[in-house]
Tab-separated table of C-alpha atoms and ligand atoms in Angstrom:
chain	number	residue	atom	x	y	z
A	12	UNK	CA	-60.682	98.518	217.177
A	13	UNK	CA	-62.787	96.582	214.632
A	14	UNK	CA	-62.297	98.048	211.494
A	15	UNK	CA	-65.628	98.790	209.395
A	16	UNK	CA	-65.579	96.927	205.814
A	17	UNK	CA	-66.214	99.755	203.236
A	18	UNK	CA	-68.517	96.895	200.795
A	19	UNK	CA	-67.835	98.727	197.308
A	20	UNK	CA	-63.824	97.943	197.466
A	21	UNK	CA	-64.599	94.367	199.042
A	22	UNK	CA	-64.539	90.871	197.217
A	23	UNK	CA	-68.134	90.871	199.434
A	24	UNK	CA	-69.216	93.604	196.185
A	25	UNK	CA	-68.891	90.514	194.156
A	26	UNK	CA	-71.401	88.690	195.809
A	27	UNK	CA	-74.613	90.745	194.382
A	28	UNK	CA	-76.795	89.939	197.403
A	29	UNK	CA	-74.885	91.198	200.170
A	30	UNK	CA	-74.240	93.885	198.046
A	31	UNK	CA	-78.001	94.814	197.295
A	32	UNK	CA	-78.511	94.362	201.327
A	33	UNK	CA	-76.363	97.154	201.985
A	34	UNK	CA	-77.362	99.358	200.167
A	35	UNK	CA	-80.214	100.003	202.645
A	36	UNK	CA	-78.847	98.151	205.060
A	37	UNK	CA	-80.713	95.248	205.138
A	38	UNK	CA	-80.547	93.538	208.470
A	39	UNK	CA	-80.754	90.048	207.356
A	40	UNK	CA	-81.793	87.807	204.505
A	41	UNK	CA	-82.972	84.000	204.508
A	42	UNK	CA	-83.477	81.543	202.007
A	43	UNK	CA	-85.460	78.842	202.147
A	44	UNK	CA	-85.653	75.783	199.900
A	45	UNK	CA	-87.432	72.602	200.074
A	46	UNK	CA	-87.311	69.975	197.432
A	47	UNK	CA	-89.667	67.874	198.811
A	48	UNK	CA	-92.438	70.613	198.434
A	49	UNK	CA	-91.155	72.475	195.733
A	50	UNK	CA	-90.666	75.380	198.518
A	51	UNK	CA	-88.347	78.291	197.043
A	52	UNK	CA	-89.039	81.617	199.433
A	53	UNK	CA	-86.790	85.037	200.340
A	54	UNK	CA	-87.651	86.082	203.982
A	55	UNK	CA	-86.125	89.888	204.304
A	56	UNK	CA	-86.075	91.722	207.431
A	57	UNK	CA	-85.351	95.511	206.961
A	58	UNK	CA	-85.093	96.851	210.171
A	59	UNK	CA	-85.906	95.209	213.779
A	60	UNK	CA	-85.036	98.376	216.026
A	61	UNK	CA	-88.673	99.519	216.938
A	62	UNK	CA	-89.972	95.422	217.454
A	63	UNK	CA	-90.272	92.588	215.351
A	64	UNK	CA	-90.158	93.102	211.648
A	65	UNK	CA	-93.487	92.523	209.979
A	66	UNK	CA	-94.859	92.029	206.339
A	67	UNK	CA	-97.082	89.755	204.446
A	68	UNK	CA	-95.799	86.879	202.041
A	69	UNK	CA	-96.050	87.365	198.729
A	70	UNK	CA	-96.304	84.400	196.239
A	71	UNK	CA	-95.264	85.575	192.583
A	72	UNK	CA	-94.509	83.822	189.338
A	73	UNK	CA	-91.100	85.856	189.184
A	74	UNK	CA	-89.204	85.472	185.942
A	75	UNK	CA	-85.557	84.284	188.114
A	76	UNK	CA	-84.086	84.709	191.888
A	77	UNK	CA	-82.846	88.435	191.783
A	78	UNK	CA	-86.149	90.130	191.122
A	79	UNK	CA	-87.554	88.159	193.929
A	80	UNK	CA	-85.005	89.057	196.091
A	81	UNK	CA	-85.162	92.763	194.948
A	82	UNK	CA	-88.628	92.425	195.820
A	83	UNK	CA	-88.462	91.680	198.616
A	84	UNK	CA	-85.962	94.110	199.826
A	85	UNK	CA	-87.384	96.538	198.284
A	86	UNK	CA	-90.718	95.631	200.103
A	87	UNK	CA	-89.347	95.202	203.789
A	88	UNK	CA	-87.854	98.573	203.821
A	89	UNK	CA	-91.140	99.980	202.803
A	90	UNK	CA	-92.928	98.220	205.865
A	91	UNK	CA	-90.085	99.485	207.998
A	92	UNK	CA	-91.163	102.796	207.132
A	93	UNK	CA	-94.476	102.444	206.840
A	94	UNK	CA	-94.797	101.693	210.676
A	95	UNK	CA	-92.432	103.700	212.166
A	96	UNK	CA	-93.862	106.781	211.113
A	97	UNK	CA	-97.035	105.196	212.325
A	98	UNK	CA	-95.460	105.061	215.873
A	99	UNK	CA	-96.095	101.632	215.968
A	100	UNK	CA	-93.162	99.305	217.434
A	101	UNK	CA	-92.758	97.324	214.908
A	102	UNK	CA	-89.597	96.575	212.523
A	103	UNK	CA	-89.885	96.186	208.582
A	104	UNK	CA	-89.435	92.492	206.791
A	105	UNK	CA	-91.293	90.423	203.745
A	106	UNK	CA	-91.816	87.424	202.308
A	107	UNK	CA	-91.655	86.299	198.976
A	108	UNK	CA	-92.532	82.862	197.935
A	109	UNK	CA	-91.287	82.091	193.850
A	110	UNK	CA	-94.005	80.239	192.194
A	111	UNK	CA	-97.151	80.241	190.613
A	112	UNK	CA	-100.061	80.774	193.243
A	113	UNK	CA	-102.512	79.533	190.599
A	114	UNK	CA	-101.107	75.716	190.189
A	115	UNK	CA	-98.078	75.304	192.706
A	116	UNK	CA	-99.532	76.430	195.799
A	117	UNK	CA	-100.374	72.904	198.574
A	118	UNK	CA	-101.101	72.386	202.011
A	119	UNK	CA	-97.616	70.532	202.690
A	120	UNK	CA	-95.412	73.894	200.824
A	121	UNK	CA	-97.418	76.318	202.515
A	122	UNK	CA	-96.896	74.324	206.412
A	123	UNK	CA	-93.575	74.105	205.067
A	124	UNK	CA	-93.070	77.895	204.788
A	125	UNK	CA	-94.461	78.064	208.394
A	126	UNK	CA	-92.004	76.102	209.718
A	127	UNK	CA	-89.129	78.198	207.875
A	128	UNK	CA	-91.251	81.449	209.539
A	129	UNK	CA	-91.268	79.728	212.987
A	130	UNK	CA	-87.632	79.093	212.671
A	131	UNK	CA	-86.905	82.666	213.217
A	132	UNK	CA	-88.303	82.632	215.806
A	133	UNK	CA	-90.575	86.145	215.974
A	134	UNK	CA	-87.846	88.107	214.494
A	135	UNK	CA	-90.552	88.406	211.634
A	136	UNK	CA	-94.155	88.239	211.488
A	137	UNK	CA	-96.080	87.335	208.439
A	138	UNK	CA	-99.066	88.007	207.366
A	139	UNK	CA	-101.325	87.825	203.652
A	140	UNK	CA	-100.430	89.559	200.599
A	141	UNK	CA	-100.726	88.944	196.773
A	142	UNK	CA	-101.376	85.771	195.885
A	143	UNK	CA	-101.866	84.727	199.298
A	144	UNK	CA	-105.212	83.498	200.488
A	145	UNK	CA	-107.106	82.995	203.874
A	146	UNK	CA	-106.544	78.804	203.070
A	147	UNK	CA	-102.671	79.422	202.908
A	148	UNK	CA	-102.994	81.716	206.367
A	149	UNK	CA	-104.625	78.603	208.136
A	150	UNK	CA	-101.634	76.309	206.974
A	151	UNK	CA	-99.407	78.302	208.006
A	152	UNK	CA	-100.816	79.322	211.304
A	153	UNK	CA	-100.520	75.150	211.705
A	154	UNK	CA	-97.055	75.637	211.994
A	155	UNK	CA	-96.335	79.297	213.885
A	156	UNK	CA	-97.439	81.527	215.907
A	157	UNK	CA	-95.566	84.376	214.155
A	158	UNK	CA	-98.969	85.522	212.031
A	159	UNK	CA	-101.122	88.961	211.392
A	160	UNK	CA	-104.003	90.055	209.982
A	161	UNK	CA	-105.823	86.467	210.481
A	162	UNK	CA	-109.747	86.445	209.755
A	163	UNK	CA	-111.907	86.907	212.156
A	164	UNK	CA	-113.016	83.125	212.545
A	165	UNK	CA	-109.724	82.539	212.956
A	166	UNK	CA	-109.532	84.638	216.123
A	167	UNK	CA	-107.958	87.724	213.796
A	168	UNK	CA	-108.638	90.929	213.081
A	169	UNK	CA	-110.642	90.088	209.648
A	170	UNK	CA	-110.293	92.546	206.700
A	171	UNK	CA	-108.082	95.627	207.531
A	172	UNK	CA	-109.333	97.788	204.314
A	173	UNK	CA	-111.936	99.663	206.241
A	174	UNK	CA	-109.167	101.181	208.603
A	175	UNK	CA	-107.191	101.617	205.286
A	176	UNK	CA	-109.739	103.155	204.019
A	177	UNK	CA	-110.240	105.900	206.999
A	178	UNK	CA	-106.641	106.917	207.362
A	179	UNK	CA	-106.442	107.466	203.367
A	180	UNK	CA	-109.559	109.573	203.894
A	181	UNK	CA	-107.905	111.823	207.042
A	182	UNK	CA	-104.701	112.251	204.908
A	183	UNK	CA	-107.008	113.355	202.129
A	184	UNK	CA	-108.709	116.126	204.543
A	185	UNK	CA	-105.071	116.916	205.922
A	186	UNK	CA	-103.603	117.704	202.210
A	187	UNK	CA	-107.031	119.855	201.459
A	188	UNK	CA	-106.137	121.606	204.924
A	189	UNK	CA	-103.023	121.932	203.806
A	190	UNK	CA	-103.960	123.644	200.111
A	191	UNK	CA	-107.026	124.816	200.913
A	192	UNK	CA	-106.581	125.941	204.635
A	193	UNK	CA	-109.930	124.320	205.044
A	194	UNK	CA	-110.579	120.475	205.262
A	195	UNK	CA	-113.795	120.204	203.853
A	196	UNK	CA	-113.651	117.747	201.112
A	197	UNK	CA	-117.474	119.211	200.254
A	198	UNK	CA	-117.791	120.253	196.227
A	199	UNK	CA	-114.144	118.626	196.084
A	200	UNK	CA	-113.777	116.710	192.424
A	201	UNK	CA	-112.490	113.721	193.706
A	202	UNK	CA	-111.221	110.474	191.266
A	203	UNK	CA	-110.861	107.264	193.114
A	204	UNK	CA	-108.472	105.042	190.498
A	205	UNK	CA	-109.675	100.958	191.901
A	206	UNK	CA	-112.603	100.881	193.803
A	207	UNK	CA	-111.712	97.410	195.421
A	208	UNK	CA	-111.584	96.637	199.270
A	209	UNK	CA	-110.239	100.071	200.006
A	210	UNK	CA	-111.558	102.477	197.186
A	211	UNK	CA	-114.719	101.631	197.531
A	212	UNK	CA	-114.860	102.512	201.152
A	213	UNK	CA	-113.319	105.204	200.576
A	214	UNK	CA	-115.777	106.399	198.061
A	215	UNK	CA	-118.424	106.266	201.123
A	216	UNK	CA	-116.896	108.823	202.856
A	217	UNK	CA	-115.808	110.974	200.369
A	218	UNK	CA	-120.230	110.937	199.066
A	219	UNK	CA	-121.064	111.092	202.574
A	220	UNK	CA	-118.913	114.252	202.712
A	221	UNK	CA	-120.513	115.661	199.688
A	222	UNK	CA	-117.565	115.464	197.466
A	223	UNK	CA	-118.147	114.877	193.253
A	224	UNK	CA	-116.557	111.698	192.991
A	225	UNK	CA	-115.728	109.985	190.354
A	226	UNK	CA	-114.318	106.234	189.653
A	227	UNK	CA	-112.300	104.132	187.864
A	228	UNK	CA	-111.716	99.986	187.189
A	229	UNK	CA	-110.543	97.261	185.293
A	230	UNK	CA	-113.424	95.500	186.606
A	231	UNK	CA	-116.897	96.834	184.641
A	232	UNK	CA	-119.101	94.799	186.937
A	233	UNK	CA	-117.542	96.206	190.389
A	234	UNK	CA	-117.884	99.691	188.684
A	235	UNK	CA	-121.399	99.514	187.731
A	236	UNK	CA	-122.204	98.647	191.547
A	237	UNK	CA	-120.439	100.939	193.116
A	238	UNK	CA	-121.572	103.525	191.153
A	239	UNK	CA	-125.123	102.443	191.563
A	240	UNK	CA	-124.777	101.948	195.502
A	241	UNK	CA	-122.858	105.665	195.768
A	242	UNK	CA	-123.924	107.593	193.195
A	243	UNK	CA	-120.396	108.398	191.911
A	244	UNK	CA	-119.880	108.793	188.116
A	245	UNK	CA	-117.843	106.708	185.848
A	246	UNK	CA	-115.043	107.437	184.534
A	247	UNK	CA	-112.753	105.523	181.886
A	248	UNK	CA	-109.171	104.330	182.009
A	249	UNK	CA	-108.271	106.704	178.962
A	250	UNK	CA	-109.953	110.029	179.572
A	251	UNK	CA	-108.957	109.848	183.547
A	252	UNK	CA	-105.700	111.458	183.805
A	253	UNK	CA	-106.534	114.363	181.205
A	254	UNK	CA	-110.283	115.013	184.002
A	255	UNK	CA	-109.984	118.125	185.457
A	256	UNK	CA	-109.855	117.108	189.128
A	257	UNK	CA	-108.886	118.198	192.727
A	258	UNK	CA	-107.629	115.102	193.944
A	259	UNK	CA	-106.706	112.200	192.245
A	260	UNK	CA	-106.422	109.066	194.748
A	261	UNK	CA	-104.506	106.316	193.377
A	262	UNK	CA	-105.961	102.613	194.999
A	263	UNK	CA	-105.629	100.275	192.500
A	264	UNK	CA	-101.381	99.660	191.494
A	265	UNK	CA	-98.370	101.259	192.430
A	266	UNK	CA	-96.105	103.835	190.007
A	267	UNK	CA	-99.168	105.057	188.291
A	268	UNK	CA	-97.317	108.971	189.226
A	269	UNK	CA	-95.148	109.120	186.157
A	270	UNK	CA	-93.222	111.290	184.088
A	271	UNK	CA	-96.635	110.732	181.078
A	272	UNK	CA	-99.531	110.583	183.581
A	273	UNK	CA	-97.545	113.701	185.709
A	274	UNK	CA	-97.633	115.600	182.016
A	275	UNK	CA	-100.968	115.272	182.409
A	276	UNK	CA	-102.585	115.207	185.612
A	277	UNK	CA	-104.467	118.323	186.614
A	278	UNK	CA	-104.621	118.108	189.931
A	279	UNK	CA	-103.922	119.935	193.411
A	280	UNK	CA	-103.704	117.051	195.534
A	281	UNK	CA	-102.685	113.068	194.740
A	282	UNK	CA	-103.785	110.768	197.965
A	283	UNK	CA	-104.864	107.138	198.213
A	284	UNK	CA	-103.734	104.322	199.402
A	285	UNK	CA	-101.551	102.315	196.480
A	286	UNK	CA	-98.221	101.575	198.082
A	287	UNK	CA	-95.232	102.940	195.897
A	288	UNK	CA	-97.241	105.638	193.729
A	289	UNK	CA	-94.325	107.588	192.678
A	290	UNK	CA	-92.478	105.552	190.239
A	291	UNK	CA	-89.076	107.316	190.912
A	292	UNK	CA	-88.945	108.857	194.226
A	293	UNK	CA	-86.163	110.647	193.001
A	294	UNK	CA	-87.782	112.380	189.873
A	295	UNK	CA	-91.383	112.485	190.329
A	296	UNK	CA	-91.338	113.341	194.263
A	297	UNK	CA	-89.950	116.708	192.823
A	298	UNK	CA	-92.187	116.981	189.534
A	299	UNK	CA	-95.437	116.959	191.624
A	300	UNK	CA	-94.166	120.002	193.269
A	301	UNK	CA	-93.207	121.663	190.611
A	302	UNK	CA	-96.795	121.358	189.358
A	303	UNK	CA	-97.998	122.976	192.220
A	304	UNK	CA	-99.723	119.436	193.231
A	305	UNK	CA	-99.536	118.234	197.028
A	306	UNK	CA	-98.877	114.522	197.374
A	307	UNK	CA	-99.555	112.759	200.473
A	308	UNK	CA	-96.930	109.857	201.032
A	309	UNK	CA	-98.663	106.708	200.558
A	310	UNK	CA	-97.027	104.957	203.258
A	311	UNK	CA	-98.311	107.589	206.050
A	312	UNK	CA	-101.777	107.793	204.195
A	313	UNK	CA	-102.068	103.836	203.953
A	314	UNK	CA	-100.964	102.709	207.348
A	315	UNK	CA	-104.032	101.879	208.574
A	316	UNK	CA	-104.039	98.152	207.821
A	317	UNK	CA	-101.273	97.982	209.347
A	318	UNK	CA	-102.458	100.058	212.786
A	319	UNK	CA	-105.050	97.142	212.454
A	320	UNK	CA	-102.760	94.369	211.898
A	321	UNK	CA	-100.426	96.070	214.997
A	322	UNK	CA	-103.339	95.860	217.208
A	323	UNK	CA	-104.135	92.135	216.766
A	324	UNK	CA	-101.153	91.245	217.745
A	325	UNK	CA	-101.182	93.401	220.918
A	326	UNK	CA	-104.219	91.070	221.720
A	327	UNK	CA	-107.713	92.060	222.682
A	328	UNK	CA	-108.300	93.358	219.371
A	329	UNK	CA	-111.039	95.390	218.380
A	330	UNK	CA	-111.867	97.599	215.867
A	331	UNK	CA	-112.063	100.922	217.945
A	332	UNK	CA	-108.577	100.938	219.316
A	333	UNK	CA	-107.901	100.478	215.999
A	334	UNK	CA	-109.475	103.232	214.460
A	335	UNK	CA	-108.784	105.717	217.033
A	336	UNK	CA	-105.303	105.094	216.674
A	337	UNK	CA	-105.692	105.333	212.675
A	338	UNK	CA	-106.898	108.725	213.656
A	339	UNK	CA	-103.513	110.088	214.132
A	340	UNK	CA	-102.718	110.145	210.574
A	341	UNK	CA	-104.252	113.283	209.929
A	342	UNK	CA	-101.772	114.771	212.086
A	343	UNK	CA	-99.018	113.084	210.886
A	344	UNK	CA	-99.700	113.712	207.248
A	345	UNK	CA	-99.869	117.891	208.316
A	346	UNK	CA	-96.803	117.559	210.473
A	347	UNK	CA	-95.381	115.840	207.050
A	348	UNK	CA	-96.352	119.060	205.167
A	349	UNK	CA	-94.795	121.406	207.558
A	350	UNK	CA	-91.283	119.445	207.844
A	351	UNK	CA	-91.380	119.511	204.003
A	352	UNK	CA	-91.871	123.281	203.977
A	353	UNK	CA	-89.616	124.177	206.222
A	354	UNK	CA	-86.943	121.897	204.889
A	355	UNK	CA	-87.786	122.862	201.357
A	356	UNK	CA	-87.881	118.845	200.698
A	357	UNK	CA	-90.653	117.040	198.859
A	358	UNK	CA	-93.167	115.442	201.175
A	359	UNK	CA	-91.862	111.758	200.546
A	360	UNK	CA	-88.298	112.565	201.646
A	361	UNK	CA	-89.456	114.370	204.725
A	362	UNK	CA	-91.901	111.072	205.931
A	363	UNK	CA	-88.651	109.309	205.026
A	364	UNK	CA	-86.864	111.528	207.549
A	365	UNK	CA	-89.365	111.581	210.085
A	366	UNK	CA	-89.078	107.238	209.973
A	367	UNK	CA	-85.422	107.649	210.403
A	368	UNK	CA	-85.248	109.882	212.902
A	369	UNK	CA	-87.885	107.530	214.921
A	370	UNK	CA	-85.621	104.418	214.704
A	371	UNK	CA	-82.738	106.216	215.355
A	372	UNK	CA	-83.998	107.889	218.458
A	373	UNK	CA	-85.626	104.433	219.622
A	374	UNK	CA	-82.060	102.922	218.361
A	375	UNK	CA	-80.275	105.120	221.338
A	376	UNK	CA	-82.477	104.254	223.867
A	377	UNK	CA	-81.924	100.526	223.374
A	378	UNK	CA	-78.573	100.422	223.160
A	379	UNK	CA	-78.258	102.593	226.665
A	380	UNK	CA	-78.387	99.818	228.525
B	220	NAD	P1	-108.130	95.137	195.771
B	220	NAD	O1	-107.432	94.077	194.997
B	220	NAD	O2	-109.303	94.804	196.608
B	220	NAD	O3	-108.592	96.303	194.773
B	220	NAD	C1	-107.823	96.783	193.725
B	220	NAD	C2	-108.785	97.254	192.657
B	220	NAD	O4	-108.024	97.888	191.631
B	220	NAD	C3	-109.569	96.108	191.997
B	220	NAD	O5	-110.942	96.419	191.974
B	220	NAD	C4	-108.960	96.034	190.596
B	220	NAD	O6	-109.891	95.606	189.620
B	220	NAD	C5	-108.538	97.460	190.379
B	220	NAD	N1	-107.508	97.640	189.355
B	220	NAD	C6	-106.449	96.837	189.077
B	220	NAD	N2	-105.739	97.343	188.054
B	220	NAD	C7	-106.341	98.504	187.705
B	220	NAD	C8	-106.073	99.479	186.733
B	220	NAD	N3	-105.041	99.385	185.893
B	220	NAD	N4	-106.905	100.553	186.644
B	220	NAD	C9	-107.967	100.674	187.478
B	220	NAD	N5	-108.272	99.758	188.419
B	220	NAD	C10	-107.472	98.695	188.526
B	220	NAD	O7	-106.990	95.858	196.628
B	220	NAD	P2	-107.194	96.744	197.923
B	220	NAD	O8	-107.049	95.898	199.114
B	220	NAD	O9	-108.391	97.611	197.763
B	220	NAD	O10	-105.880	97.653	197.854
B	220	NAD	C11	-105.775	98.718	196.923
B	220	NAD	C12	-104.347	99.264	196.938
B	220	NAD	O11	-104.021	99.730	198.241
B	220	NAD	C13	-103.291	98.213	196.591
B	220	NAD	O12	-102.271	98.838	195.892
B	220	NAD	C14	-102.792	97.761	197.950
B	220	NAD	O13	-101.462	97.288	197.885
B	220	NAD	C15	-102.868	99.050	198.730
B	220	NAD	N6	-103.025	98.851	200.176
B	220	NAD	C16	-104.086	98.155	200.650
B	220	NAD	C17	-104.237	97.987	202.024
B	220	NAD	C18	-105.406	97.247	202.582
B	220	NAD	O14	-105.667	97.353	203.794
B	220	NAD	N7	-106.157	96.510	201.791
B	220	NAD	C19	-103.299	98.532	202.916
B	220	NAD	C20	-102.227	99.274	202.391
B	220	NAD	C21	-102.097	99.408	201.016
């Protein structure tokens, strides 16, 4: 009988990355180094039951090793997650690449990454994120096959924000279902925090719909366009979470649903497509309810650029198949609802549940044989 190794009375508890892998068990962590190219990366793969685990690479000026690494674990579970409960078969896993993307990103570190990628051989797929641009995508594509989300004159599926975009939108007509009993977002004050790739098209069809919808930026010049193409109003950074509102959609940064911004928020509904909105799952997946607000988990409302990315890599791509897949998320988000009611769980825990009970069904199945 093979005796299982309890971690927290094992010398292994000394060695603080094993340790932070098992705490939601991690599958499997590399590091890569290259002095050559000044290459220093953390490639984490969450969870590989449903397929291959896939994430973008993130390149980030962090201050030492352990926050990248926490990074990155923390960001692989989130994709595992993300698109299980999107019924896609794929696993969870990120990159992280330490550096400055500004002044110590090159062709020969970037093909030197791909190789490191292509040494795993498909167990995980990359694809862009923060401070990765379409340049460092063609590099890498040099040296592996194991890429997503590629530009469309790269034979990709170009910008996934509009799909984004439309699943955010059903999850927002699911939640006004849900409080409403009608999902009509028409007359609905809506503010739209970012109004980048995927605020501002989600600002279309939240005017098209006829909601009042008001936005927000860092960026003046973005804001002033928008607002001039859609007609929404402006709102600023200081006055927005004291607006009397109906839904407040988060699409600019994550853990902007706080303990201060929760004490003020008047709201019935938070949806949009930020990843990690609540800043403590823990805390604030409880305080929304017990201000009577309804909060769509962000990684079942944003899981359309991933749908997108999914069906690239099924080959054939196109946009449709996309979409009509991305469709299911308004079904998903009320079937989130009614698990949380009748579990008496916030709405986060019970997409949480809903992954694991995917993976772990899919988890029997393959080991059946
Ligand atoms: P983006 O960079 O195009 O847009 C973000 C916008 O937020 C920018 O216009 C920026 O100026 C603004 N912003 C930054 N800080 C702000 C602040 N403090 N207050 C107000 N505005 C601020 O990004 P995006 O692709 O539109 O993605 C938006 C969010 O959705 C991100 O959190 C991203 O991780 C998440 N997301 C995006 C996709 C996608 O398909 N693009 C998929 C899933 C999740």
């Amino acid at each position: 009988m093979i005796e299982v190794l309890n971690i927290k009375n094992s010398p292994l508890a000394e060695n603080p990355v094993i340790a932070q892998m098992s705490l939601h068990n991690h599958e499997q962590v590399v590091f890569c180094n290259d002095n050559e190219t000044g290459l220093k990366a953390i490639v984490a793969i969450h969870n590989t039951v449903l397929g291959p685990s896939l994430g973008g690479t993130r390149m980030w000026a962090y201050k030492n090793e352990m926050e990248a690494l926490t990074d990155a674990l923390r960001l692989s579970r989130g994709m595992t997650y993300k698109s299980a409960v999107a019924g896609l078969n794929l696993g969870g896993g990120k990159a992280v690449i330490i550096g400055d993307s500004k002044t110590q990103k090159n062709e020969a570190l970037m093909r030197r990454f791909g190789k490191f990628i292509n040494s795993l051989s498909g167990k995980y797929i990359t694809a862009e994120d923060v401070g990765i641009s379409t340049k460092d995508m063609e590099y890498i594509k040099m040296e592996t096959d194991f890429v997503s989300g590629l530009p469309e004159n790269m034979g990709g599926s170009g910008d996934p924000s509009p799909v984004t975009a439309y699943g955010v939108y059903l999850a927002m007509k699911a939640s006004a279902n849900e409080k409403w009993g009608n999902d009509s977002l028409a007359g609905k004050k809506v503010v739209v925090q970012g109004i980048g790739h995927v605020g501002e098209s989600l600002v279309s069809y939240l005017v098209k719909d006829g909601a009042k919808v008001f936005i927000n930026d860092i960026n003046q010049e973005r804001l002033a366009v928008v607002a001039k193409e859609t007609g929404a109003s402006v709102i600023d950074s200081g006055k927005l979470y004291d607006l009397d509102m109906d839904i407040y959609a988060p699409c600019a940064l994550g853990a902007t649903v706080n303990t201060d911004t929760l004490n003020r928020l008047k709201c019935s509904i938070i949806c949009g497509s930020a990843n990690n909105q609540l800043s403590d799952e823990n805390i604030h997946g409880n305080m929304v309810i017990e201000k009577g607000i309804l909060y769509a988990p962000d990684f079942v409302a944003n899981a359309g650029g991933i749908i997108n990315v999914y069906y690239e890599l099924e080959g054939g791509y196109n946009r449709e198949r996309a979409l009509a897949h991305a469709e299911k998320i308004y079904q998903t988000t009320l079937n989130i609802f009614k698990t949380a009611k009748e579990q008496n769980i916030p709405t986060y825990m019970a997409a949480n549940r809903l992954a694991e009970k995917r993976i772990a069904d899919i988890g029997k199945i393959k080991l059946s044989f």
